[in-house]
Amino acid sequence: MEWVRIFPSSNAAREKLVENRPQLLIVHGKRICLVLRNTKFYAVEDTCTHSGESLSKGTINYLGEIVCPWHAYRFSLQSGRESGERSRDLINYVIREDETGFYIGV
C-alpha cells in the first residue's frame, strides 16, 4: 500500500470538506469518494457497483450510508457493504492522519 498525502493536515481537510457531502478525489487514477461524517473521515471507491454511477454525486443518509443517485443502492461508509446484498461491496480506503498530513492508502 502506498500512502498519498491529500491535505497538509486533518484541520485542512475539515476546512475543505462539507459534513455529509461526498467529495470526488482522483488518486493515482483511482476514483475515490471522501466523506466527512460526524467528525470522522471515510473513503470508498467512487463507482457504484450496481450501475457504475459516481457515488460522489450521491447523498449520505441518516444511517451513515452513501446512496447512489441513479437507483438508490445504499453502501455503508464504514464497511462498504451494499445494504441489500444485491451487488458487490465497495472497496474501502484506509485514512491516516498525523502531524505530517492527511493521507489515503492506495
Short mmCIF file of N, CA and C in Angstrom, two decimals:
data_model
loop_
_atom_site.label_atom_id
_atom_site.label_comp_id
_atom_site.label_asym_id
_atom_site.label_seq_id
_atom_site.Cartn_x
_atom_site.Cartn_y
_atom_site.Cartn_z
N MET A 1 0.84 -1.18 0.00
CA MET A 1 0.00 0.00 0.00
C MET A 1 0.89 1.25 0.00
N GLU A 2 0.48 2.21 -0.77
CA GLU A 2 1.19 3.49 -0.82
C GLU A 2 0.34 4.55 -0.15
N TRP A 3 0.95 5.36 0.72
CA TRP A 3 0.25 6.46 1.38
C TRP A 3 0.40 7.71 0.53
N VAL A 4 -0.73 8.31 0.17
CA VAL A 4 -0.74 9.52 -0.65
C VAL A 4 -1.27 10.66 0.19
N ARG A 5 -0.47 11.71 0.30
CA ARG A 5 -0.86 12.89 1.09
C ARG A 5 -1.89 13.69 0.29
N ILE A 6 -3.06 13.89 0.90
CA ILE A 6 -4.16 14.60 0.25
C ILE A 6 -4.26 16.04 0.75
N PHE A 7 -4.07 16.23 2.04
CA PHE A 7 -4.13 17.55 2.67
C PHE A 7 -2.92 17.71 3.58
N PRO A 8 -2.51 18.95 3.84
CA PRO A 8 -1.36 19.15 4.72
C PRO A 8 -1.64 18.81 6.19
N SER A 9 -2.94 18.76 6.57
CA SER A 9 -3.32 18.41 7.94
C SER A 9 -4.77 17.96 7.97
N SER A 10 -5.18 17.34 9.07
CA SER A 10 -6.58 16.96 9.19
C SER A 10 -7.46 18.20 9.35
N ASN A 11 -6.91 19.26 9.93
CA ASN A 11 -7.68 20.52 10.02
C ASN A 11 -7.95 21.09 8.64
N ALA A 12 -6.97 21.02 7.76
CA ALA A 12 -7.17 21.49 6.38
C ALA A 12 -8.24 20.67 5.68
N ALA A 13 -8.27 19.37 5.94
CA ALA A 13 -9.29 18.50 5.35
C ALA A 13 -10.67 18.90 5.87
N ARG A 14 -10.77 19.16 7.16
CA ARG A 14 -12.06 19.56 7.75
C ARG A 14 -12.54 20.91 7.20
N GLU A 15 -11.61 21.79 6.89
CA GLU A 15 -11.98 23.09 6.32
C GLU A 15 -12.48 22.96 4.88
N LYS A 16 -11.95 22.01 4.13
CA LYS A 16 -12.30 21.85 2.71
C LYS A 16 -13.56 21.03 2.48
N LEU A 17 -13.83 20.07 3.37
CA LEU A 17 -14.97 19.19 3.18
C LEU A 17 -16.19 19.71 3.92
N VAL A 18 -17.36 19.47 3.33
CA VAL A 18 -18.63 19.81 3.97
C VAL A 18 -19.18 18.52 4.56
N GLU A 19 -19.60 18.59 5.81
CA GLU A 19 -20.16 17.43 6.51
C GLU A 19 -21.27 16.77 5.69
N ASN A 20 -21.17 15.46 5.52
CA ASN A 20 -22.17 14.65 4.81
C ASN A 20 -22.33 15.01 3.33
N ARG A 21 -21.33 15.61 2.73
CA ARG A 21 -21.36 15.87 1.30
C ARG A 21 -20.18 15.14 0.65
N PRO A 22 -20.46 14.10 -0.13
CA PRO A 22 -19.37 13.33 -0.76
C PRO A 22 -18.52 14.20 -1.68
N GLN A 23 -17.22 13.91 -1.68
CA GLN A 23 -16.26 14.66 -2.50
C GLN A 23 -15.45 13.67 -3.33
N LEU A 24 -15.37 13.92 -4.62
CA LEU A 24 -14.58 13.06 -5.51
C LEU A 24 -13.11 13.43 -5.44
N LEU A 25 -12.27 12.41 -5.28
CA LEU A 25 -10.82 12.53 -5.38
C LEU A 25 -10.35 11.55 -6.45
N ILE A 26 -9.36 11.95 -7.22
CA ILE A 26 -8.73 11.00 -8.14
C ILE A 26 -7.27 10.88 -7.69
N VAL A 27 -6.94 9.67 -7.22
CA VAL A 27 -5.62 9.41 -6.66
C VAL A 27 -4.99 8.27 -7.43
N HIS A 28 -3.91 8.54 -8.13
CA HIS A 28 -3.23 7.54 -8.96
C HIS A 28 -4.20 6.83 -9.89
N GLY A 29 -5.10 7.60 -10.49
CA GLY A 29 -6.06 7.06 -11.45
C GLY A 29 -7.26 6.37 -10.84
N LYS A 30 -7.32 6.30 -9.50
CA LYS A 30 -8.47 5.67 -8.83
C LYS A 30 -9.45 6.76 -8.40
N ARG A 31 -10.73 6.53 -8.69
CA ARG A 31 -11.78 7.45 -8.27
C ARG A 31 -12.19 7.06 -6.85
N ILE A 32 -12.01 8.00 -5.92
CA ILE A 32 -12.28 7.76 -4.51
C ILE A 32 -13.28 8.79 -4.03
N CYS A 33 -14.26 8.33 -3.27
CA CYS A 33 -15.27 9.20 -2.69
C CYS A 33 -14.89 9.42 -1.22
N LEU A 34 -14.63 10.68 -0.85
CA LEU A 34 -14.22 11.03 0.50
C LEU A 34 -15.40 11.74 1.19
N VAL A 35 -15.69 11.32 2.42
CA VAL A 35 -16.83 11.87 3.16
C VAL A 35 -16.40 12.19 4.59
N LEU A 36 -16.83 13.36 5.06
CA LEU A 36 -16.69 13.73 6.47
C LEU A 36 -18.07 13.56 7.09
N ARG A 37 -18.16 12.69 8.09
CA ARG A 37 -19.45 12.45 8.76
C ARG A 37 -19.22 12.29 10.25
N ASN A 38 -19.91 13.10 11.03
CA ASN A 38 -19.79 13.06 12.50
C ASN A 38 -18.32 13.12 12.94
N THR A 39 -17.58 14.03 12.37
CA THR A 39 -16.16 14.30 12.65
C THR A 39 -15.20 13.19 12.21
N LYS A 40 -15.69 12.14 11.56
CA LYS A 40 -14.82 11.07 11.05
C LYS A 40 -14.77 11.13 9.53
N PHE A 41 -13.63 10.70 8.98
CA PHE A 41 -13.47 10.64 7.54
C PHE A 41 -13.65 9.21 7.05
N TYR A 42 -14.26 9.08 5.88
CA TYR A 42 -14.44 7.78 5.23
C TYR A 42 -14.03 7.92 3.77
N ALA A 43 -13.43 6.88 3.24
CA ALA A 43 -13.03 6.87 1.83
C ALA A 43 -13.42 5.52 1.23
N VAL A 44 -14.24 5.57 0.18
CA VAL A 44 -14.68 4.36 -0.52
C VAL A 44 -14.51 4.58 -2.01
N GLU A 45 -14.53 3.50 -2.77
CA GLU A 45 -14.46 3.66 -4.22
C GLU A 45 -15.65 4.49 -4.67
N ASP A 46 -15.47 5.28 -5.70
CA ASP A 46 -16.49 6.23 -6.13
C ASP A 46 -17.54 5.62 -7.05
N THR A 47 -17.28 4.48 -7.63
CA THR A 47 -18.18 3.91 -8.64
C THR A 47 -19.16 2.93 -8.01
N CYS A 48 -20.45 3.16 -8.21
CA CYS A 48 -21.48 2.25 -7.72
C CYS A 48 -21.28 0.89 -8.39
N THR A 49 -21.28 -0.15 -7.59
CA THR A 49 -21.04 -1.50 -8.13
C THR A 49 -22.27 -2.06 -8.85
N HIS A 50 -23.39 -1.40 -8.74
CA HIS A 50 -24.60 -1.83 -9.44
C HIS A 50 -24.68 -1.19 -10.83
N SER A 51 -24.55 0.15 -10.87
CA SER A 51 -24.83 0.86 -12.12
C SER A 51 -23.64 1.59 -12.72
N GLY A 52 -22.58 1.74 -11.93
CA GLY A 52 -21.40 2.44 -12.44
C GLY A 52 -21.44 3.95 -12.25
N GLU A 53 -22.49 4.48 -11.66
CA GLU A 53 -22.60 5.92 -11.44
C GLU A 53 -21.63 6.38 -10.36
N SER A 54 -21.23 7.63 -10.42
CA SER A 54 -20.33 8.22 -9.44
C SER A 54 -21.06 8.43 -8.12
N LEU A 55 -20.57 7.82 -7.06
CA LEU A 55 -21.20 7.97 -5.75
C LEU A 55 -20.96 9.35 -5.14
N SER A 56 -19.96 10.06 -5.63
CA SER A 56 -19.74 11.42 -5.12
C SER A 56 -20.88 12.35 -5.54
N LYS A 57 -21.72 11.91 -6.46
CA LYS A 57 -22.93 12.66 -6.83
C LYS A 57 -24.11 12.28 -5.95
N GLY A 58 -23.92 11.30 -5.08
CA GLY A 58 -24.99 10.80 -4.23
C GLY A 58 -25.14 11.58 -2.94
N THR A 59 -25.90 11.00 -2.03
CA THR A 59 -26.17 11.62 -0.73
C THR A 59 -25.78 10.66 0.38
N ILE A 60 -25.73 11.21 1.60
CA ILE A 60 -25.47 10.41 2.78
C ILE A 60 -26.76 10.37 3.60
N ASN A 61 -27.22 9.18 3.96
CA ASN A 61 -28.46 9.09 4.72
C ASN A 61 -28.18 9.06 6.23
N TYR A 62 -29.25 9.01 7.02
CA TYR A 62 -29.12 9.05 8.48
C TYR A 62 -28.44 7.82 9.06
N LEU A 63 -28.34 6.73 8.29
CA LEU A 63 -27.68 5.51 8.75
C LEU A 63 -26.17 5.51 8.48
N GLY A 64 -25.67 6.57 7.86
CA GLY A 64 -24.25 6.61 7.51
C GLY A 64 -23.95 5.81 6.27
N GLU A 65 -24.90 5.78 5.35
CA GLU A 65 -24.71 5.09 4.07
C GLU A 65 -24.65 6.12 2.95
N ILE A 66 -23.85 5.81 1.94
CA ILE A 66 -23.85 6.63 0.75
C ILE A 66 -24.88 6.03 -0.21
N VAL A 67 -25.71 6.90 -0.76
CA VAL A 67 -26.83 6.46 -1.59
C VAL A 67 -26.56 6.85 -3.04
N CYS A 68 -26.57 5.86 -3.93
CA CYS A 68 -26.32 6.11 -5.35
C CYS A 68 -27.46 6.97 -5.92
N PRO A 69 -27.12 7.99 -6.72
CA PRO A 69 -28.16 8.87 -7.26
C PRO A 69 -29.02 8.23 -8.35
N TRP A 70 -28.59 7.12 -8.95
CA TRP A 70 -29.38 6.51 -10.02
C TRP A 70 -30.48 5.59 -9.51
N HIS A 71 -30.13 4.57 -8.76
CA HIS A 71 -31.11 3.56 -8.36
C HIS A 71 -31.21 3.40 -6.85
N ALA A 72 -30.63 4.33 -6.10
CA ALA A 72 -30.72 4.38 -4.63
C ALA A 72 -30.13 3.16 -3.93
N TYR A 73 -29.16 2.50 -4.55
CA TYR A 73 -28.43 1.45 -3.82
C TYR A 73 -27.67 2.15 -2.69
N ARG A 74 -27.62 1.50 -1.53
CA ARG A 74 -27.01 2.09 -0.35
C ARG A 74 -25.81 1.28 0.09
N PHE A 75 -24.73 1.98 0.41
CA PHE A 75 -23.49 1.34 0.83
C PHE A 75 -23.02 1.95 2.14
N SER A 76 -22.62 1.11 3.09
CA SER A 76 -22.10 1.59 4.37
C SER A 76 -20.77 2.31 4.15
N LEU A 77 -20.65 3.51 4.72
CA LEU A 77 -19.38 4.22 4.63
C LEU A 77 -18.31 3.49 5.44
N GLN A 78 -18.71 2.86 6.51
CA GLN A 78 -17.75 2.21 7.40
C GLN A 78 -17.19 0.92 6.79
N SER A 79 -18.06 0.10 6.20
CA SER A 79 -17.61 -1.21 5.72
C SER A 79 -17.62 -1.35 4.20
N GLY A 80 -18.36 -0.49 3.51
CA GLY A 80 -18.51 -0.60 2.06
C GLY A 80 -19.61 -1.56 1.64
N ARG A 81 -20.24 -2.21 2.59
CA ARG A 81 -21.25 -3.23 2.31
C ARG A 81 -22.51 -2.63 1.68
N GLU A 82 -22.99 -3.29 0.64
CA GLU A 82 -24.24 -2.86 -0.02
C GLU A 82 -25.39 -3.38 0.84
N SER A 83 -26.31 -2.52 1.22
CA SER A 83 -27.32 -2.83 2.24
C SER A 83 -28.23 -3.99 1.86
N GLY A 84 -28.55 -4.14 0.59
CA GLY A 84 -29.46 -5.22 0.18
C GLY A 84 -28.76 -6.45 -0.34
N GLU A 85 -27.45 -6.45 -0.29
CA GLU A 85 -26.63 -7.57 -0.80
C GLU A 85 -27.01 -7.94 -2.24
N ARG A 86 -27.26 -6.91 -3.05
CA ARG A 86 -27.65 -7.11 -4.45
C ARG A 86 -26.49 -6.90 -5.41
N SER A 87 -25.42 -6.28 -4.92
CA SER A 87 -24.24 -6.07 -5.76
C SER A 87 -22.99 -6.15 -4.90
N ARG A 88 -21.86 -6.14 -5.55
CA ARG A 88 -20.57 -6.23 -4.84
C ARG A 88 -20.41 -5.05 -3.89
N ASP A 89 -19.77 -5.31 -2.76
CA ASP A 89 -19.47 -4.24 -1.81
C ASP A 89 -18.42 -3.30 -2.39
N LEU A 90 -18.34 -2.11 -1.82
CA LEU A 90 -17.36 -1.12 -2.25
C LEU A 90 -16.00 -1.41 -1.62
N ILE A 91 -14.96 -0.99 -2.29
CA ILE A 91 -13.61 -1.02 -1.71
C ILE A 91 -13.51 0.15 -0.74
N ASN A 92 -13.00 -0.11 0.46
CA ASN A 92 -12.73 0.95 1.43
C ASN A 92 -11.25 1.30 1.37
N TYR A 93 -10.95 2.57 1.54
CA TYR A 93 -9.56 3.02 1.57
C TYR A 93 -9.24 3.50 2.98
N VAL A 94 -8.06 3.14 3.43
CA VAL A 94 -7.62 3.49 4.77
C VAL A 94 -7.15 4.95 4.79
N ILE A 95 -7.53 5.65 5.85
CA ILE A 95 -7.13 7.04 6.04
C ILE A 95 -6.19 7.11 7.23
N ARG A 96 -5.16 7.91 7.08
CA ARG A 96 -4.21 8.13 8.19
C ARG A 96 -4.03 9.63 8.37
N GLU A 97 -4.12 10.06 9.62
CA GLU A 97 -3.90 11.45 9.96
C GLU A 97 -2.77 11.51 10.99
N ASP A 98 -1.79 12.37 10.75
CA ASP A 98 -0.74 12.59 11.74
C ASP A 98 -0.20 14.01 11.57
N GLU A 99 0.87 14.32 12.28
CA GLU A 99 1.40 15.69 12.26
C GLU A 99 1.97 16.09 10.90
N THR A 100 2.22 15.13 10.01
CA THR A 100 2.77 15.44 8.69
C THR A 100 1.70 15.62 7.63
N GLY A 101 0.43 15.26 7.94
CA GLY A 101 -0.61 15.45 6.94
C GLY A 101 -1.75 14.45 7.05
N PHE A 102 -2.59 14.50 6.04
CA PHE A 102 -3.78 13.65 5.90
C PHE A 102 -3.55 12.77 4.70
N TYR A 103 -3.59 11.45 4.88
CA TYR A 103 -3.20 10.51 3.84
C TYR A 103 -4.30 9.48 3.55
N ILE A 104 -4.32 8.99 2.30
CA ILE A 104 -5.16 7.87 1.91
C ILE A 104 -4.24 6.77 1.41
N GLY A 105 -4.50 5.55 1.86
CA GLY A 105 -3.70 4.41 1.42
C GLY A 105 -4.30 3.80 0.15
N VAL A 106 -3.50 3.74 -0.90
CA VAL A 106 -3.96 3.14 -2.17
C VAL A 106 -3.04 2.01 -2.56
#
